[in-house]
mmCIF file of C-alpha atoms in Angstrom:
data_model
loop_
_atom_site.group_PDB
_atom_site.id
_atom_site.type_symbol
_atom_site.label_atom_id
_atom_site.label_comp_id
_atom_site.label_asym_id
_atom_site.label_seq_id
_atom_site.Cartn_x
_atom_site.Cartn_y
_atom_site.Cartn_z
ATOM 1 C CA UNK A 1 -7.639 10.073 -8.136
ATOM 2 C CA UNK A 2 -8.696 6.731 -9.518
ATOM 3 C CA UNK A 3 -11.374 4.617 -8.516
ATOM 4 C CA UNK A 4 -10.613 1.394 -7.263
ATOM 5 C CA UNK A 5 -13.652 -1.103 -5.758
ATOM 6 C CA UNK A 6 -13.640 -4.427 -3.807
ATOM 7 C CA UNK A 7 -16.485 -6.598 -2.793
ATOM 8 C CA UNK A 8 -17.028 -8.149 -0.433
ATOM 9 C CA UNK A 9 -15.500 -5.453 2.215
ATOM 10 C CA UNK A 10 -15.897 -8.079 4.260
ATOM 11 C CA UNK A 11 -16.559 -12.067 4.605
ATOM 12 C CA UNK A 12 -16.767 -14.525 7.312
ATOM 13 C CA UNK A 13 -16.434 -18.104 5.501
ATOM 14 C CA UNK A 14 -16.261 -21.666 7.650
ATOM 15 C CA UNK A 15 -12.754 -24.028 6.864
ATOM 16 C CA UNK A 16 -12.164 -25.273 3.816
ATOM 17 C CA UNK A 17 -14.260 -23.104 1.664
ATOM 18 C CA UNK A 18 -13.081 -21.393 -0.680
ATOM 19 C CA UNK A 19 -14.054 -17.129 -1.126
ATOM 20 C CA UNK A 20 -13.081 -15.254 -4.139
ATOM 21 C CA UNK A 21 -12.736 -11.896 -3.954
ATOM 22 C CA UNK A 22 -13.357 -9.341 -7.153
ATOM 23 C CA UNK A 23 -11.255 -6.048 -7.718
ATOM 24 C CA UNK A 24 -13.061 -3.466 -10.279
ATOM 25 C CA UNK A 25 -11.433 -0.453 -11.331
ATOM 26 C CA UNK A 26 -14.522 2.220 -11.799
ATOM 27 C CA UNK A 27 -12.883 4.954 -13.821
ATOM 28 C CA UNK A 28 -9.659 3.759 -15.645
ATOM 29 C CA UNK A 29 -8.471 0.739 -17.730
ATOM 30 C CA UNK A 30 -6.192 -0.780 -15.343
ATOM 31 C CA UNK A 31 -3.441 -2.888 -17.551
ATOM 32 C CA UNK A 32 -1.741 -4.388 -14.375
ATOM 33 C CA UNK A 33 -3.813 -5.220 -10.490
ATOM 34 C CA UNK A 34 -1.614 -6.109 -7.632
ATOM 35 C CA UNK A 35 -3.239 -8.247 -4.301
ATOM 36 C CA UNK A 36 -1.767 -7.812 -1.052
ATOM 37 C CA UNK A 37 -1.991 -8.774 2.412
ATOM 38 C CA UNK A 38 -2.031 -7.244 5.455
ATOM 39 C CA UNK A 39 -2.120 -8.801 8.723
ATOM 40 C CA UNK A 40 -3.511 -6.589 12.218
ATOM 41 C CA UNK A 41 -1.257 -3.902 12.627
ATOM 42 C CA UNK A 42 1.256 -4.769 10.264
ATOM 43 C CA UNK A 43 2.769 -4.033 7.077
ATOM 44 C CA UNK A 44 1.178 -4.635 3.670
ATOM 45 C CA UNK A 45 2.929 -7.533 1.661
ATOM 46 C CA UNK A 46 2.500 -8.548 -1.887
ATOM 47 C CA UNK A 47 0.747 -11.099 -2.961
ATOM 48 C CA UNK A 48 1.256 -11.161 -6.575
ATOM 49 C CA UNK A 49 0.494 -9.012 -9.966
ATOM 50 C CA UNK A 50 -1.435 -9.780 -12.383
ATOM 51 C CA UNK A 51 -1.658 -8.277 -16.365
ATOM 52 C CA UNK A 52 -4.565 -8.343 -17.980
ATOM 53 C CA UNK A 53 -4.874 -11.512 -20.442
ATOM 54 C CA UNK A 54 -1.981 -13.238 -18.963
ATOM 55 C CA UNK A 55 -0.901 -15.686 -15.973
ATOM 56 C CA UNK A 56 -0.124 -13.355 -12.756
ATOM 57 C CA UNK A 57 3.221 -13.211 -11.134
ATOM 58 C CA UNK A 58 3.433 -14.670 -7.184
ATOM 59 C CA UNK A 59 5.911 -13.324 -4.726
ATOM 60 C CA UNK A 60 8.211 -15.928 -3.011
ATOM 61 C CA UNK A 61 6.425 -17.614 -0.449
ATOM 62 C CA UNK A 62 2.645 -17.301 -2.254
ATOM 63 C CA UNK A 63 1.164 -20.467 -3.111
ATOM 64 C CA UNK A 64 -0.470 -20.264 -6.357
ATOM 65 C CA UNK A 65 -3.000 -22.636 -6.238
ATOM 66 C CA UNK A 66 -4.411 -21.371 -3.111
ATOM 67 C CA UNK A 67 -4.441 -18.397 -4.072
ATOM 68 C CA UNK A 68 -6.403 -18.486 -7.324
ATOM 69 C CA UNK A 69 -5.970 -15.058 -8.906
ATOM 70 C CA UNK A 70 -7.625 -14.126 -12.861
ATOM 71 C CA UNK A 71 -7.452 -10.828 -14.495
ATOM 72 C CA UNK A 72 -9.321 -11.028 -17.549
ATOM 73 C CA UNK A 73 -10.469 -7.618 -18.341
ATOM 74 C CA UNK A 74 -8.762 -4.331 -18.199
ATOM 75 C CA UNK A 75 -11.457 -3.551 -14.697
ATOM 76 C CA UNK A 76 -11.704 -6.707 -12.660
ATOM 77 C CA UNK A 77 -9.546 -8.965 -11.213
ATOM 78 C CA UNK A 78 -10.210 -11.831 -8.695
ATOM 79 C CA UNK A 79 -8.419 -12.874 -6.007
ATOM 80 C CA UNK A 80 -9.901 -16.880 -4.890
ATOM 81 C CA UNK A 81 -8.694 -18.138 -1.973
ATOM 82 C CA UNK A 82 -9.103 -22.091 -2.033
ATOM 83 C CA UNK A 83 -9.682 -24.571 0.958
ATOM 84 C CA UNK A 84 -9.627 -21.226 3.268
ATOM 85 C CA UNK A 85 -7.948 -21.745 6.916
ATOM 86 C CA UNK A 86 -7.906 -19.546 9.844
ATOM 87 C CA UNK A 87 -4.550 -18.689 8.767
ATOM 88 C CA UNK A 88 -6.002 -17.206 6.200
ATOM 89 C CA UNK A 89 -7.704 -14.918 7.639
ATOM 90 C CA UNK A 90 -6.570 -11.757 6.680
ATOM 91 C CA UNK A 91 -7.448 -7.929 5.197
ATOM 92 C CA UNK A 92 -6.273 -8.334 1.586
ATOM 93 C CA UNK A 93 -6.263 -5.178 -0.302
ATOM 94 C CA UNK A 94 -5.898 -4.744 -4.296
ATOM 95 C CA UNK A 95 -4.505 -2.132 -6.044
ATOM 96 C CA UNK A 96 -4.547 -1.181 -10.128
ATOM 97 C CA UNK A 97 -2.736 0.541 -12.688
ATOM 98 C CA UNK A 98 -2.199 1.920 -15.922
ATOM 99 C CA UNK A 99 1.085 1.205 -17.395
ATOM 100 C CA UNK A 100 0.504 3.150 -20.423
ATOM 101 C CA UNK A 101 -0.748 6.269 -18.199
ATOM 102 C CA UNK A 102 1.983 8.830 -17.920
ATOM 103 C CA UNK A 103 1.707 9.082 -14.184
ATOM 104 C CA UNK A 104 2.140 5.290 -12.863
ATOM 105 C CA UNK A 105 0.650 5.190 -10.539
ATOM 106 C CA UNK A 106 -1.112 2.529 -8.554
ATOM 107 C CA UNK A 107 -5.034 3.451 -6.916
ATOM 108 C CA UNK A 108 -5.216 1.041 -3.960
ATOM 109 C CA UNK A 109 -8.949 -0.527 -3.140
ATOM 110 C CA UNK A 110 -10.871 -0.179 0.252
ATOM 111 C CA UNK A 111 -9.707 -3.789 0.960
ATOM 112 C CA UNK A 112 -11.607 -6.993 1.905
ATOM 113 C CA UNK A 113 -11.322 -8.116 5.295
ATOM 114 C CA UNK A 114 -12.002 -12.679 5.379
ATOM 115 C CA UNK A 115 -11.974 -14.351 8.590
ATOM 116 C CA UNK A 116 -12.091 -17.893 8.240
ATOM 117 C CA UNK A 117 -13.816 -20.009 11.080
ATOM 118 C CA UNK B 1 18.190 -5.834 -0.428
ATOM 119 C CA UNK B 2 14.998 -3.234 -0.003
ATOM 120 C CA UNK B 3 13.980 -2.313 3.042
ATOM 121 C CA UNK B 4 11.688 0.781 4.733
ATOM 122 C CA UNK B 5 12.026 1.113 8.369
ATOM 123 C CA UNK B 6 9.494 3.215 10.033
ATOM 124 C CA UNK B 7 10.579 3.406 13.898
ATOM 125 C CA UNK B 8 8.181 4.883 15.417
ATOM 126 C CA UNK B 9 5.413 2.497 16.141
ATOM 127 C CA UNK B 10 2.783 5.007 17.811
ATOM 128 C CA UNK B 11 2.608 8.492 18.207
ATOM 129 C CA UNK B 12 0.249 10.465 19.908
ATOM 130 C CA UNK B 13 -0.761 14.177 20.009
ATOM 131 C CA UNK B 14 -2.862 16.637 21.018
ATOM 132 C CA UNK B 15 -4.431 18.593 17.919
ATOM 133 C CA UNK B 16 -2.632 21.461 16.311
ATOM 134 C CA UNK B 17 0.762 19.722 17.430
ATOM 135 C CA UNK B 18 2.830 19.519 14.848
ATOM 136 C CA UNK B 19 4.381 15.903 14.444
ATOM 137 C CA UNK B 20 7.134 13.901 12.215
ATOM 138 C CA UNK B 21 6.738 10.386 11.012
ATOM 139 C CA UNK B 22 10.286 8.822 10.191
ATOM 140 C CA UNK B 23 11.084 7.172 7.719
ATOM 141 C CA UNK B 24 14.708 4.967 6.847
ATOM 142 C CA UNK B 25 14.786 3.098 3.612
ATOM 143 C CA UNK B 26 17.545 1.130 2.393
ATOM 144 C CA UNK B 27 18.517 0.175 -1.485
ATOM 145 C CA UNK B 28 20.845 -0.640 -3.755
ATOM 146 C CA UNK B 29 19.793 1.515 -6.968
ATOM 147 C CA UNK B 30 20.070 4.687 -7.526
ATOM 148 C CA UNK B 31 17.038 5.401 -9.163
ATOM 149 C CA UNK B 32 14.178 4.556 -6.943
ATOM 150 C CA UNK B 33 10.849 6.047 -5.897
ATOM 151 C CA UNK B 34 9.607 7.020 -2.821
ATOM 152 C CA UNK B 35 6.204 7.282 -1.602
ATOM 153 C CA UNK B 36 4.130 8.178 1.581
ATOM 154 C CA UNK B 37 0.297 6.391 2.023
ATOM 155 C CA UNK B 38 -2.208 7.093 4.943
ATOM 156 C CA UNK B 39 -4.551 4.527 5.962
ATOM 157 C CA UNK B 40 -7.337 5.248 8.112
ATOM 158 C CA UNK B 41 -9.234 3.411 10.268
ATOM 159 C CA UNK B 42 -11.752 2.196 6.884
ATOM 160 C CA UNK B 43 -9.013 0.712 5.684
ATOM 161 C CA UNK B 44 -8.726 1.937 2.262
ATOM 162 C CA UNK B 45 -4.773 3.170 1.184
ATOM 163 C CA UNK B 46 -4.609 7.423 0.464
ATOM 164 C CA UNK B 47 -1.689 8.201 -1.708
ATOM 165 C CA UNK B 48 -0.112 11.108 0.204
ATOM 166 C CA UNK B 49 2.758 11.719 -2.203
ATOM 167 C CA UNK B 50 5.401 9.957 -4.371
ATOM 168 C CA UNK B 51 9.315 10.852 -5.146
ATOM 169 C CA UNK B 52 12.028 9.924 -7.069
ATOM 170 C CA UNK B 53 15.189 10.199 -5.813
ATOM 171 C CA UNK B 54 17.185 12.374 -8.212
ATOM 172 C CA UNK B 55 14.520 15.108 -6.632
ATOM 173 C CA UNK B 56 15.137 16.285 -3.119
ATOM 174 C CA UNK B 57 13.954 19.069 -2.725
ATOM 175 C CA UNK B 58 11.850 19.303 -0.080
ATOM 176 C CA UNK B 59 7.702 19.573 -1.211
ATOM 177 C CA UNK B 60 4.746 20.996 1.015
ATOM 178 C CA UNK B 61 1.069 20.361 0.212
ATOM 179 C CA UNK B 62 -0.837 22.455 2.770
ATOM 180 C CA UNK B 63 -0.480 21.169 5.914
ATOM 181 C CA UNK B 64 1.828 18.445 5.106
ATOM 182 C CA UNK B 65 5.966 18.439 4.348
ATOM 183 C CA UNK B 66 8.170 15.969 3.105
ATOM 184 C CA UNK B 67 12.116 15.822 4.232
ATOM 185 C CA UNK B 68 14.022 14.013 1.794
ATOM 186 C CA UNK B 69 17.531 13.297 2.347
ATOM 187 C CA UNK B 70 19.670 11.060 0.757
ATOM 188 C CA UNK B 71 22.769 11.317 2.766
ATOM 189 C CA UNK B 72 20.598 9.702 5.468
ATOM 190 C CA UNK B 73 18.358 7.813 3.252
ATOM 191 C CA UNK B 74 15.370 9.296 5.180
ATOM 192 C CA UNK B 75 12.090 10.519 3.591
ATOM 193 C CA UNK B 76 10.048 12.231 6.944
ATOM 194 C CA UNK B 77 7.211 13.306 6.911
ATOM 195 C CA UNK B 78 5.056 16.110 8.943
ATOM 196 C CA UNK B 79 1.998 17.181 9.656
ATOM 197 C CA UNK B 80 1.559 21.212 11.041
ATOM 198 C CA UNK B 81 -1.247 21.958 13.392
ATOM 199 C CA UNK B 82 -2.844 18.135 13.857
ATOM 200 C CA UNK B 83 -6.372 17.500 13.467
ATOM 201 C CA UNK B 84 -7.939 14.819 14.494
ATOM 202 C CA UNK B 85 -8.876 14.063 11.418
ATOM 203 C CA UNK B 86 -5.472 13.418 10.756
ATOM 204 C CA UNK B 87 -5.400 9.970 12.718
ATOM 205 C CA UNK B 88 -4.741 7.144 11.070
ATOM 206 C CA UNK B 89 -1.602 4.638 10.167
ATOM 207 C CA UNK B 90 0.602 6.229 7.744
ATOM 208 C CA UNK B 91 2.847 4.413 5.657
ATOM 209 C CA UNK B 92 6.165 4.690 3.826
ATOM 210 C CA UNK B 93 7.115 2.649 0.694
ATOM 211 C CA UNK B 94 10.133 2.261 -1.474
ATOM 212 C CA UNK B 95 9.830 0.740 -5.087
ATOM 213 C CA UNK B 96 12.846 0.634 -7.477
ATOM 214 C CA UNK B 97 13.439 2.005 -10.938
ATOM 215 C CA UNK B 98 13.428 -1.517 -12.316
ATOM 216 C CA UNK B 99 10.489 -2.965 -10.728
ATOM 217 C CA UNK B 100 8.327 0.190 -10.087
ATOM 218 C CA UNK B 101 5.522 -2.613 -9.989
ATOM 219 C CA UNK B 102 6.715 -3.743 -6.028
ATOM 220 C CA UNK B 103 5.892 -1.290 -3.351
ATOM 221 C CA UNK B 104 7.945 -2.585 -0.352
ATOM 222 C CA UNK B 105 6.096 -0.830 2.732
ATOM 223 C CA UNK B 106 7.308 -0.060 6.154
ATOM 224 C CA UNK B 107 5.198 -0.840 9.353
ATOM 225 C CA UNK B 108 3.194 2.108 9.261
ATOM 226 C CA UNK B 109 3.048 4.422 12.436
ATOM 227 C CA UNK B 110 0.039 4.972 14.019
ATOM 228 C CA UNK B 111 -0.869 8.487 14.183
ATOM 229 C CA UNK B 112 -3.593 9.429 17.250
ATOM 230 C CA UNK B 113 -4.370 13.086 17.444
ATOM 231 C CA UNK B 114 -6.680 14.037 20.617
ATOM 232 C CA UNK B 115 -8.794 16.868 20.585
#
C-alpha cells in the first residue's frame, strides 16, 4: 500500500504553545488528507478534510482556528494546533487519498502523539 | 444516523485460538462501504479489508474471514489459529456512498493473544 508519514511521532509542548504537525504522503499524489483524533483507548474521530489548494472542511464540534490545518501540495498537509491545552493532548493521526485513483482508498499515517503540559 | 458498534471491548486468547470480532453498524443508505482496520500497539492504522454492501459474499485472505450479513447489519470478523502477532486493537468503520470521504469507526476491540 501507500505511504503515508507524520513528524513529529511524538511532542511534549508546555500551555499555550502552539505545535504544528506535517502529514507527507511518500509515494502517491494525495488530492484529499483527512486529520483525526483519537483519545486512549477510544475511537478515532474526524477532525476535518482538507483538498489540496483549497480551505479544509471541519466536523461539527472542531474549532477552526485552533486547529490550523493547510494543504498546499498534493504530499503535505499540516495540522497546527494553536494556544495548545492539556485537553489537547491527544494521538492525532492523518490519513490521504487519491480521488482520481480507481481504488479510493485512504493510507492512514503512523500518527503523532502531543501531550501538552 | 451512522453508527458502528463493536461490543466486545477485550478479548483474549491463547495462540492458535481461533477468535471473532463483532461488528453492528447502523445506516440509512443502501449503498455504503464497509471496512475492517488493525491498529497495533505503534499506532499506525493497517487496512485489513474494505466492502460494499451490494457484495456479501463472504471473503478469506489467509488466515483471516469476513461475515457479512445484511439482514443483521453485521460485518465479523475472524482470525484462525491466533498468533501473537496478531494482537492489537482492531477496528470497524462504516462510510456511505455519498460521503465515502467520512470513515465513522467503532471502538475498536482489543485483541491479546498469549503464547
Amino acid at each position: 500500500g501507500a505511504v503515508v508519514s507524520q513528524h513529529p511521532s511524538r511532542v511534549i509542548c508546555k500551555s499555550g504553545t502552539s505545535v504544528k504537525i506535517e502529514c507527507r504522503s511518500l509515494d502517491f499524489q494525495a488530492t484529499t488528507m483527512f486529520w483525526y483524533r483519537q483519545f486512549p483507548k477510544k475511537s478515532l474521530m474526524l477532525m476535518a478534510t482538507s483538498n489540496e489548494g483549497s480551505k479544509a472542511t471541519y466536523e461539527q464540534g472542531v474549532e477552526k482556528d485552533k486547529f490550523l490545518i493547510n494543504h498546499a501540495s498534493l504530499t503535505l498537509s499540516t495540522l497546527t494546533v494553536t494556544s495548545a491545552h492539556p485537553e489537547d493532548s491527544s494521538f492525532y493521526i492523518c490519513s490521504a487519498a487519491n480521488r482520481q485513483a480507481t481504488s479510493y482508498e485512504q493510507y492512514f499515517g503512523p500518527g503523532t502523539r502531543l501531550t501538552v503540559t | 444516523a451512522q453508527k458502528v458498534t463493536q461490543a466486545q471491548t477485550e478479548i483474549s486468547v491463547v495462540e492458535k485460538e481461533d477468535v471473532t470480532l463483532d461488528c453492528v453498524y447502523e445506516t440509512r443508505d443502501t449503498t455504503y462501504y464497509l471496512f475492517w482496520y488493525k491498529q497495533p500497539p505503534s499506532g499506525e492504522l493497517v487496512f485489513l479489508i474494505r466492502r460494499n454492501s451490494f457484495d456479501e459474499q463472504n471473503e478469506i485472505s489467509g488466515r483471516y474471514s469476513w461475515n457479512f450479513q445484511k439482514s443483521t447489519s453485521s460485518f465479523n470478523f475472524t482470525i484462525t489459529a491466533s498468533q501473537v502477532v496478531d494482537s492489537a486493537v482492531y477496528f470497524c468503520a462504516l462510510s456511505e456512498a455519498y460521503n465515502t470521504d467520512k470513515l465513522i469507526f467503532g471502538t475498536g476491540t482489543r485483541l491479546q493473544v498469549f503464547p
